[in-house]
Short mmCIF file of C-alpha atoms in Angstrom, two decimals:
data_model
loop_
_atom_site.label_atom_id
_atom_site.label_comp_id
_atom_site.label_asym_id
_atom_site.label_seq_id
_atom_site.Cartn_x
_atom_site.Cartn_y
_atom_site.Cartn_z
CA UNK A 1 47.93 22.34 -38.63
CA UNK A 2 44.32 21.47 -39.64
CA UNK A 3 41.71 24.09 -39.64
CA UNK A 4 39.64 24.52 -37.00
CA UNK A 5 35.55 24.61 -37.24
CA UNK A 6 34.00 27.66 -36.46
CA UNK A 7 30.48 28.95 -34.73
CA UNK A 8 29.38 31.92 -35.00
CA UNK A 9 26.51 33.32 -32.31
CA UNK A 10 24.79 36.53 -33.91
CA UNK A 11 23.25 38.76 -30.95
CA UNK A 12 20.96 40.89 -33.68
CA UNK A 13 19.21 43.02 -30.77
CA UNK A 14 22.31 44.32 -30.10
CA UNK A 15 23.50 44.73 -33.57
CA UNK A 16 20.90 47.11 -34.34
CA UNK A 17 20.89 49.01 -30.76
CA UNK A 18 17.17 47.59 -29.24
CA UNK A 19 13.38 47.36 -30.60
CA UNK A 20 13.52 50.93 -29.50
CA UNK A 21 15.37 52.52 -31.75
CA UNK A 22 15.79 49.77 -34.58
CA UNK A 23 19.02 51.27 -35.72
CA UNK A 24 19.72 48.36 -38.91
CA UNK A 25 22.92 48.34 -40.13
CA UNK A 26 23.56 49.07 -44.03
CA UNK A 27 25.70 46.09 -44.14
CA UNK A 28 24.89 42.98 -45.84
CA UNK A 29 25.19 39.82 -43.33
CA UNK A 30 27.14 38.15 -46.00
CA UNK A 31 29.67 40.75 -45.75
CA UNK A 32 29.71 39.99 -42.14
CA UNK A 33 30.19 36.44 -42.57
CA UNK A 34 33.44 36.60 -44.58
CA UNK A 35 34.92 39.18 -42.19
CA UNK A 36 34.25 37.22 -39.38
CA UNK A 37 35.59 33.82 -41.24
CA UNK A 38 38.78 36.01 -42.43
CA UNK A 39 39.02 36.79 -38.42
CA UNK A 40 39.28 33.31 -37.55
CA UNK A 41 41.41 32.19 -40.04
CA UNK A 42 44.20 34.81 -39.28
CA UNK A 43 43.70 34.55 -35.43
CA UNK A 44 42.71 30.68 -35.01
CA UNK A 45 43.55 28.68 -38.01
CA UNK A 46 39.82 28.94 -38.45
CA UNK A 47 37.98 27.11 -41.59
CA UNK A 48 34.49 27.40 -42.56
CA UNK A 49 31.82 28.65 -40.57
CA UNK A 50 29.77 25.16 -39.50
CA UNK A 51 27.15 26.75 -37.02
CA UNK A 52 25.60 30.71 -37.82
CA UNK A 53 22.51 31.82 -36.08
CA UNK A 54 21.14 34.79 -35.15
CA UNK A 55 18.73 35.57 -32.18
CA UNK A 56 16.33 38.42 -31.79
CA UNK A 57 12.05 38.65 -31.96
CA UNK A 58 12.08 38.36 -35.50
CA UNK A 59 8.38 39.70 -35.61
CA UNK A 60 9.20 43.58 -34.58
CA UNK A 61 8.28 45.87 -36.58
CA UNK A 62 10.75 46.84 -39.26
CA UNK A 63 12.64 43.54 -39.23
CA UNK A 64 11.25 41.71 -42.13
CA UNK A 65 13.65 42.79 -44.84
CA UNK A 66 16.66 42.33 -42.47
CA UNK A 67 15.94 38.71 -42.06
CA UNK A 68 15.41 37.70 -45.29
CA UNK A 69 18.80 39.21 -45.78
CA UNK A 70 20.34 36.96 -42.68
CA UNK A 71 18.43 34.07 -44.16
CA UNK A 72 19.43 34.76 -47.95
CA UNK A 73 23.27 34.44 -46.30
CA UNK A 74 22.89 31.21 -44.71
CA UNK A 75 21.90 31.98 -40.64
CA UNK A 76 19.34 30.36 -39.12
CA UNK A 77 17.42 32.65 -37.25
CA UNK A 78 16.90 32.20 -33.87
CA UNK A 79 13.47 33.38 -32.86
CA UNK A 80 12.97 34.66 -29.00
CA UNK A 81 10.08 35.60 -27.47
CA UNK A 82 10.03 37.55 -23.99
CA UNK A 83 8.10 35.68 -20.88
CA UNK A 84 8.58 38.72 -18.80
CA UNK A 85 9.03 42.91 -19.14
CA UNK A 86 12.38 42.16 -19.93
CA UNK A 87 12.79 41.92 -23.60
CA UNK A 88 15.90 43.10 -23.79
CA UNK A 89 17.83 40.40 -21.90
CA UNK A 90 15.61 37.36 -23.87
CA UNK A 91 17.93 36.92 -26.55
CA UNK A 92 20.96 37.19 -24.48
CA UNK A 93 19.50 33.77 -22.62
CA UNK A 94 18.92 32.30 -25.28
CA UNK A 95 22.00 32.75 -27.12
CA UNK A 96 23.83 31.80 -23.97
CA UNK A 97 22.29 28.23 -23.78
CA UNK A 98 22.62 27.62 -27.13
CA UNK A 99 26.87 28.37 -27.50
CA UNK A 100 27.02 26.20 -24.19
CA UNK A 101 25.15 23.85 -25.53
CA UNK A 102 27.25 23.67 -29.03
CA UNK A 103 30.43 23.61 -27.21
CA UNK A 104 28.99 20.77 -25.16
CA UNK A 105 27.80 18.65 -27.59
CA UNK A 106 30.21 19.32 -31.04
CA UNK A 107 33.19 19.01 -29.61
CA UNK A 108 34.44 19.13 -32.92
CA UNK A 109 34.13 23.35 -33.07
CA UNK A 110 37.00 25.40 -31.40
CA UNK A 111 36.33 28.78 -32.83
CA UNK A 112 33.13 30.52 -31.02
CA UNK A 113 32.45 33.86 -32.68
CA UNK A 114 29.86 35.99 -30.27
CA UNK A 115 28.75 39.04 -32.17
CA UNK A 116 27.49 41.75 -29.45
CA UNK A 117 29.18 44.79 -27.49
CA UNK A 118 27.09 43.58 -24.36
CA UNK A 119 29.11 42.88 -21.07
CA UNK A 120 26.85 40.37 -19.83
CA UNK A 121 28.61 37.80 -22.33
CA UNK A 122 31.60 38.34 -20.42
CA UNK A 123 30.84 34.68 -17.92
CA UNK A 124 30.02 32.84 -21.18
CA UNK A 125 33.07 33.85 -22.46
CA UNK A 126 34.92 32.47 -19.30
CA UNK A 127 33.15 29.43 -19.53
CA UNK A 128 34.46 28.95 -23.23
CA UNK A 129 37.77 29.27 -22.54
CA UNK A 130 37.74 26.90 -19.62
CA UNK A 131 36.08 24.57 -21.89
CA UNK A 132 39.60 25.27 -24.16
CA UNK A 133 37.72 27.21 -26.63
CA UNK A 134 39.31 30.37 -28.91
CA UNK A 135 36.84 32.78 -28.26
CA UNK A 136 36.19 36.11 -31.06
CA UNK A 137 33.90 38.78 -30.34
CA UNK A 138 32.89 41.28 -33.03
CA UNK A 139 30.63 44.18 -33.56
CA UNK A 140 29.74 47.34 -35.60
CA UNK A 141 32.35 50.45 -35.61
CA UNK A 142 29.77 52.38 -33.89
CA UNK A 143 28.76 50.17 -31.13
CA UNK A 144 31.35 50.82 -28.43
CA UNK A 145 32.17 47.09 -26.68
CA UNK A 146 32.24 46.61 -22.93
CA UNK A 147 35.67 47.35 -22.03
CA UNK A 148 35.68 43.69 -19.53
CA UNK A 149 34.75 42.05 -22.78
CA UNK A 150 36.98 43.05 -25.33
CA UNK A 151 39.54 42.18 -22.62
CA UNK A 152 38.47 38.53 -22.07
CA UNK A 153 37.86 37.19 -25.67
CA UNK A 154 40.93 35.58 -27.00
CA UNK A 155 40.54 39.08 -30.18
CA UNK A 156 38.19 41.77 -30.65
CA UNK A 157 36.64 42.28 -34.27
CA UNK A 158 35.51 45.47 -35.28
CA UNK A 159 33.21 44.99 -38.49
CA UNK A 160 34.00 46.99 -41.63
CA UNK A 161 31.09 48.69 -42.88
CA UNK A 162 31.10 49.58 -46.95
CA UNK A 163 27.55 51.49 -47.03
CA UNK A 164 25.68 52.00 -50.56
CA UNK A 165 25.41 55.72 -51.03
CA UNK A 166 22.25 57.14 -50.71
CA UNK A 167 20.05 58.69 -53.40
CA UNK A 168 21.26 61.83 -54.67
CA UNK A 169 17.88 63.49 -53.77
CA UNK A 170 18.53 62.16 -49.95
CA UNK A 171 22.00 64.69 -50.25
CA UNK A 172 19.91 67.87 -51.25
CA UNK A 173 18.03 68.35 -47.79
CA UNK A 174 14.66 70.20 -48.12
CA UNK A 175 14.66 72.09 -44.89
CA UNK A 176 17.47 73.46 -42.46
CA UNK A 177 17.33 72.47 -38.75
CA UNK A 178 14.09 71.69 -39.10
CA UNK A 179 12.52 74.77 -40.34
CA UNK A 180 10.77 75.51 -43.75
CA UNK A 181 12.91 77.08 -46.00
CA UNK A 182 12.12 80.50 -46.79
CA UNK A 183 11.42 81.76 -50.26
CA UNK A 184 14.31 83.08 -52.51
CA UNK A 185 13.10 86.40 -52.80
CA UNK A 186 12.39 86.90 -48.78
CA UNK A 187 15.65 85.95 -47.74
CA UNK A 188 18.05 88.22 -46.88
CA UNK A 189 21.24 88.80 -48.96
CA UNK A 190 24.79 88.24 -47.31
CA UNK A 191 26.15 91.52 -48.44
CA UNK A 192 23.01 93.00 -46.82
CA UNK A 193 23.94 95.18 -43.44
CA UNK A 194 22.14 96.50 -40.93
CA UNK A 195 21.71 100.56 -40.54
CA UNK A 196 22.55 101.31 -37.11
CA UNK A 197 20.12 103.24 -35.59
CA UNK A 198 20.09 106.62 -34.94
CA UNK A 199 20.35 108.38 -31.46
CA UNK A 200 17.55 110.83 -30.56
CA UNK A 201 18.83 114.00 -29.91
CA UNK A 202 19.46 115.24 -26.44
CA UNK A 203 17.12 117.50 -25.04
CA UNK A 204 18.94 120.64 -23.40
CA UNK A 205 16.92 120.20 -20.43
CA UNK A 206 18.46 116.63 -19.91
CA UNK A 207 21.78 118.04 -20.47
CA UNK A 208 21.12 120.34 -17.37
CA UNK A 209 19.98 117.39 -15.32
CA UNK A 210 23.26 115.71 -16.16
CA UNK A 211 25.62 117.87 -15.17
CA UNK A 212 25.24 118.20 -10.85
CA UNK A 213 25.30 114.08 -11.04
CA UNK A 214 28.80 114.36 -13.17
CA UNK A 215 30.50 117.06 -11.06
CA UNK A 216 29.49 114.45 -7.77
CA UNK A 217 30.81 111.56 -9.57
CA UNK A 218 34.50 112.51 -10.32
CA UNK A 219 34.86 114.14 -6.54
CA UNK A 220 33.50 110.65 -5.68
CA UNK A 221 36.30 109.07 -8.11
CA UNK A 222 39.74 109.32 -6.09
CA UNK A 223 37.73 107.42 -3.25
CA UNK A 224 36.93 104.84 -5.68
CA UNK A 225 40.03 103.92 -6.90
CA UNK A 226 42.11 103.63 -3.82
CA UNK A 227 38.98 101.25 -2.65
CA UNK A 228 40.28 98.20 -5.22
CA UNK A 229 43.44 98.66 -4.33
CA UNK A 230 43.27 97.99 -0.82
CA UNK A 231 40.88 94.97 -1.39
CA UNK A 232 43.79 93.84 -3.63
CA UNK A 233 46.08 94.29 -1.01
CA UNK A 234 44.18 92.24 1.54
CA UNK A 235 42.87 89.55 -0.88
CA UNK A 236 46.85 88.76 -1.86
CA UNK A 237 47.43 88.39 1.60
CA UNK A 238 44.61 85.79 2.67
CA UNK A 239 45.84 84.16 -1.20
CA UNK A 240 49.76 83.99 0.34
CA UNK A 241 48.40 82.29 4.13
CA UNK A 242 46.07 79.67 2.50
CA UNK A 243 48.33 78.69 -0.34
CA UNK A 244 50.00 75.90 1.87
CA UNK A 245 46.89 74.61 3.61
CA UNK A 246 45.49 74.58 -0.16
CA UNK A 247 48.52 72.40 -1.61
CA UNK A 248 48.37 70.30 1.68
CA UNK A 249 44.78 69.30 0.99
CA UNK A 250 45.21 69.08 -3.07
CA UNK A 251 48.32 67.00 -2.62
CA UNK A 252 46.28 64.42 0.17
CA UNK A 253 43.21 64.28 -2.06
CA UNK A 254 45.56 63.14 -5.12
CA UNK A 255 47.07 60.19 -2.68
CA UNK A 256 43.14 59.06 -1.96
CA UNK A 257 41.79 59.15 -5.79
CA UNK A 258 41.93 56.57 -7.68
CA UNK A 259 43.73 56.01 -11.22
CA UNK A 260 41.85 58.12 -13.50
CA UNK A 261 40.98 57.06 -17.49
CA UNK A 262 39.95 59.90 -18.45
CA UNK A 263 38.70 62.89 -16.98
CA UNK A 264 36.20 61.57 -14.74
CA UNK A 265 36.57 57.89 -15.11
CA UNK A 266 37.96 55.51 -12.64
CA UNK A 267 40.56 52.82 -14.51
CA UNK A 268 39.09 50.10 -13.31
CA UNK A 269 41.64 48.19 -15.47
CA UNK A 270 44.53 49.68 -13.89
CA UNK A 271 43.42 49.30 -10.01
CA UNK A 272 42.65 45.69 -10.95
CA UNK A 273 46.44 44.85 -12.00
CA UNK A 274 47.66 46.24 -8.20
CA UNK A 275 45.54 42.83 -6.90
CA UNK A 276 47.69 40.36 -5.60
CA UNK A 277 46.53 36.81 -6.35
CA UNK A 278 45.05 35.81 -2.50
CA UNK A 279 43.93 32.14 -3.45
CA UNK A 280 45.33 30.43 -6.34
CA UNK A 281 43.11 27.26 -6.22
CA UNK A 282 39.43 26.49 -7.95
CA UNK A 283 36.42 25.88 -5.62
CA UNK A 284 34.57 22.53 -5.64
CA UNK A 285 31.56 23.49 -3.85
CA UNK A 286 28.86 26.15 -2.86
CA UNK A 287 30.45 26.23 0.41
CA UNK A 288 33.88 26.24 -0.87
CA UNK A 289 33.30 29.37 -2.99
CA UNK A 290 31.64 31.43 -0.23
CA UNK A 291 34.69 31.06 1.99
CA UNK A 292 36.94 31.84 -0.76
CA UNK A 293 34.83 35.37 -1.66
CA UNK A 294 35.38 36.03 1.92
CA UNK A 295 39.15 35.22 1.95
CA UNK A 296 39.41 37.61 -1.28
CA UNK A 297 37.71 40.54 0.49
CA UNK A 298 39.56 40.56 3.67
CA UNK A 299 42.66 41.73 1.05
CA UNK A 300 43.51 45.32 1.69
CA UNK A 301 44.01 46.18 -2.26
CA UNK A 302 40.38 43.75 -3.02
CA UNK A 303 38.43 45.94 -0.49
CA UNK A 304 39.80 48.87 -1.18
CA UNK A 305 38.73 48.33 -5.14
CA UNK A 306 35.35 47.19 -3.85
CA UNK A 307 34.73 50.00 -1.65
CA UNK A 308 35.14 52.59 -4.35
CA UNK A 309 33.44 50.29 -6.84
CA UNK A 310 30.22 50.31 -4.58
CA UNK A 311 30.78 54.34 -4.55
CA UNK A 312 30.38 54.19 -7.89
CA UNK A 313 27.73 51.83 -8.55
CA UNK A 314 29.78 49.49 -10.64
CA UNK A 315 28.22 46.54 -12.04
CA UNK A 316 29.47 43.20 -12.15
CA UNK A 317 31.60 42.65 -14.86
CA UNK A 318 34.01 44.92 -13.58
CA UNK A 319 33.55 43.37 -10.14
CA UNK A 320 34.51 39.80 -11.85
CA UNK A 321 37.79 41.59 -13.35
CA UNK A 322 38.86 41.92 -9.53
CA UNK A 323 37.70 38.51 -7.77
CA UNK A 324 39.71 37.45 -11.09
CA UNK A 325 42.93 38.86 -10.41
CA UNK A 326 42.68 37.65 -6.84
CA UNK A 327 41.37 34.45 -7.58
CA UNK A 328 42.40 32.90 -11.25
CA UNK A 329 40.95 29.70 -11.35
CA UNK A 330 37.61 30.41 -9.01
CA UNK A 331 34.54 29.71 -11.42
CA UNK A 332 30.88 29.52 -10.22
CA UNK A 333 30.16 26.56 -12.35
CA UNK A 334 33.12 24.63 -10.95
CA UNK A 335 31.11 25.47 -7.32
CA UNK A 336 27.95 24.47 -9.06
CA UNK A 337 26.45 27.97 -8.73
CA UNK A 338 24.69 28.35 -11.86
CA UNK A 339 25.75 32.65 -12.81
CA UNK A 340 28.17 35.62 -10.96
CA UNK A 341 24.85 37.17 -9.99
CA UNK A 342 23.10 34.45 -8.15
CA UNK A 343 27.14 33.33 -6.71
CA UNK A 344 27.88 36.66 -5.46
CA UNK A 345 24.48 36.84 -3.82
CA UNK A 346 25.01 33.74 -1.55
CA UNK A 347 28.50 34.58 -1.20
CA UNK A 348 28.17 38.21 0.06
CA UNK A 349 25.86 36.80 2.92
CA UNK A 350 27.28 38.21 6.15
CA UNK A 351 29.65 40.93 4.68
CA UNK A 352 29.48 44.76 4.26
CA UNK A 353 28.65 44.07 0.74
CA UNK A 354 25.22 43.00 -1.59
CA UNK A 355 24.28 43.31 -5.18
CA UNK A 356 20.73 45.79 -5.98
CA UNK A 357 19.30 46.40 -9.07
CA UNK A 358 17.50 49.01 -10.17
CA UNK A 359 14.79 47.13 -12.79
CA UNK A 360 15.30 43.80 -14.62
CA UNK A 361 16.65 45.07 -17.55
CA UNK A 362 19.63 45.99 -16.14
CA UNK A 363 22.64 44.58 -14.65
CA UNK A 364 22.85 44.11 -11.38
CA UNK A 365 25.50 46.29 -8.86
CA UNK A 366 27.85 46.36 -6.18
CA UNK A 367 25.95 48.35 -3.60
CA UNK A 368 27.25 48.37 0.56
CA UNK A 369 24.74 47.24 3.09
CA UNK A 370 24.59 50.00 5.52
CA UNK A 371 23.37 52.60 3.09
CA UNK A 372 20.22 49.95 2.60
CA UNK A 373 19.69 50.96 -1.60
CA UNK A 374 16.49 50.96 -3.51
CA UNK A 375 16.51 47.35 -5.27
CA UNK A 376 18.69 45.78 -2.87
CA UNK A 377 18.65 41.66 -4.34
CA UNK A 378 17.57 39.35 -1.29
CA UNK A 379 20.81 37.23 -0.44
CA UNK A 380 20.76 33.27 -1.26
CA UNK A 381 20.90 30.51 1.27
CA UNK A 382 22.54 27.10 0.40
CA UNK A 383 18.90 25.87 0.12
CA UNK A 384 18.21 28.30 -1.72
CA UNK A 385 21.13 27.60 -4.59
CA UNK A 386 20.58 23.92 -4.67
CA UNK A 387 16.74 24.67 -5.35
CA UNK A 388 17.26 27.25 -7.94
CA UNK A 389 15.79 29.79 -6.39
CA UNK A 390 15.92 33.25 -8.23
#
């Protein structure tokens, strides 16, 4: 079998956790390169790497030095600039229309490599593969991926790190939890103890005041312990008579809650594979996928994951992992809907649900009407699609 080329799509914001906190890794990107080309050649029958580039504002603060690096190893990088507040999703655009591009017009590369733990990859990932493209996504061992995404892409790459130790004065620390240290001959010795103090003596007349109160408290002591007793008594009763009404409502709350993944998690995953398929077909219009949204929610099993999924405030990957199960083949760009967010909006016109969002650097949420949310998105007419309204 001939090789296959490969691209590789280097989301660099992500890499290093946000301008915020500018987290770079202490790996080289050359090293990152020949992981990711090892990847594809074990997975894909991948060859070379034909198309590298990374995307982030190349002109923060602190960056310099990593890009020469990214350079040195043969990316081109990609440099984004924010038109709005949100600087975090910029690169993420950019990187989109630039794989969809490649796939588009070098129909000679197979092998897309998207480096970044972010969920909002996840329809540009669905997009490659119905474009019959092997899709690898990678990242940093510390960088937990979205769970939707390391599900969709075709394997999941988890970059090995080989740090350079750091200098040997960096491993004598100057100053414990923050505090100066103190002076040798201040500090106190382990095998130092404390002297317990000594009790002041007892005055006689206190000893005279003492005694009335002591003969009063033992007559008061018989009464004192039969008291517990008889609480005890009574309490194991009430315990015996609401036992049954307790299992009763234990065993009825258990039936209601969903499948847990960990203490406190719902498993999305899990609820998802109970979806029957309800329309097996793609959509070929706007119009088309709106009545096919509304097929999928009148499901029982579809609802019922929606309803607790707007409980939650669940956001829209894991929202796609359900309309997927029920509907395989529905895509918003076979409708000619141009993302899930703006789809879903149109599409949710006229049902109990809408999508809100709480600022524009996050991702939008399934939210139900009636409770009327705080950054509830407008819903989108036909017009409104075909004029690329956002």
């Amino acid at each position: 079998m001939a090789t296959r080329n490969v691209a590789v799509f280097i989301d660099a914001e992500n890499l290093f956790k946000g301008y915020g906190k500018l987290d770079i890794p202490d790996v080289s990107m050359e090293d990152i390169l020949k992981q990711l080309e090892s990847a594809a050649a074990l997975a894909a029958d991948g060859g070379n790497i034909a198309v590298a580039r990374a995307y982030a504002d190349w002109n923060a603060l602190g960056l310099e030095d990593y890009r020469r690096d990214v350079e040195r190893a043969g990316v081109q990088t990609v440099q984004v600039f924010s038109v709005s507040k949100a600087e975090k999703n910029a690169a993420d655009i950019v990187l989109v229309v630039d794989c969809l591009r490649v796939a588009a017009e070098l129909e000679q590369i197979d092998v897309f490599v998207i480096v970044s733990a972010d969920g909002d990859f996840v329809p540009l990932v669905r997009r490659l593969h119905e474009l019959n493209k092997y899709v690898v996504g990678a990242t940093l061992p510390d960088h937990r991926p979205n769970n939707v995404l390391e599900r969709e892409v075709d394997q999941y790459v988890t970059l090995k790190l080989a740090p350079k130790p750091p200098p040997a004065a960096a491993l004598k620390p100057l100053f414990s939890s923050g505090e100066q240290a103190a002076p040798a001959e201040s500090r106190p010795r382990k095998s130092a103890r404390k002297a317990p103090a000594e009790k002041p003596a007892e005055q006689p007349e206190a000893r005279a005041a003492q005694a009335p109160a002591k003969k009063a408290a033992q007559q008061e002591e018989p009464a004192k312990k039969a008291e517990p007793a008889k609480k005890a008594a009574t309490k194991k009763s009430a315990t015996k008579k609401a036992e049954p009404a307790k299992k009763t409502a234990a065993k009825k709350s258990a039936s209601q809650a969903p499948p847990a993944a960990g203490k406190g998690k719902v498993n999305w995953h899990a609820l998802a594979q109970e979806i029957p398929v309800v329309h097996a077909e793609a959509a070929t219009s706007p119009e088309d996928y709106k009545a096919i949204i509304k097929k999928v929610l009148s499901d029982s099993k579809v609802r019922s994951f929606s309803d607790q999924l707007a409980n939650h405030g669940g956001p829209l990957p894991i929202l796609a992992m359900a309309i997927k199960a029920a509907a395989p083949k529905l895509s918003p760009s076979d409708a000619r809907v141009s993302s899930l967010s703006r789809a879903l909006r149109f599409a949710l016109a006229g049902t109990q649900y809408a999508l809100a969002r709480e600022s524009d650097d996050v991702q939008p949420v399934l939210v139900r009407r009636s409770t009327k949310p705080e950054g509830m998105l407008p819903d989108l007419s036909l017009d409104d699609i075909q004029r690329g309204v956002q």
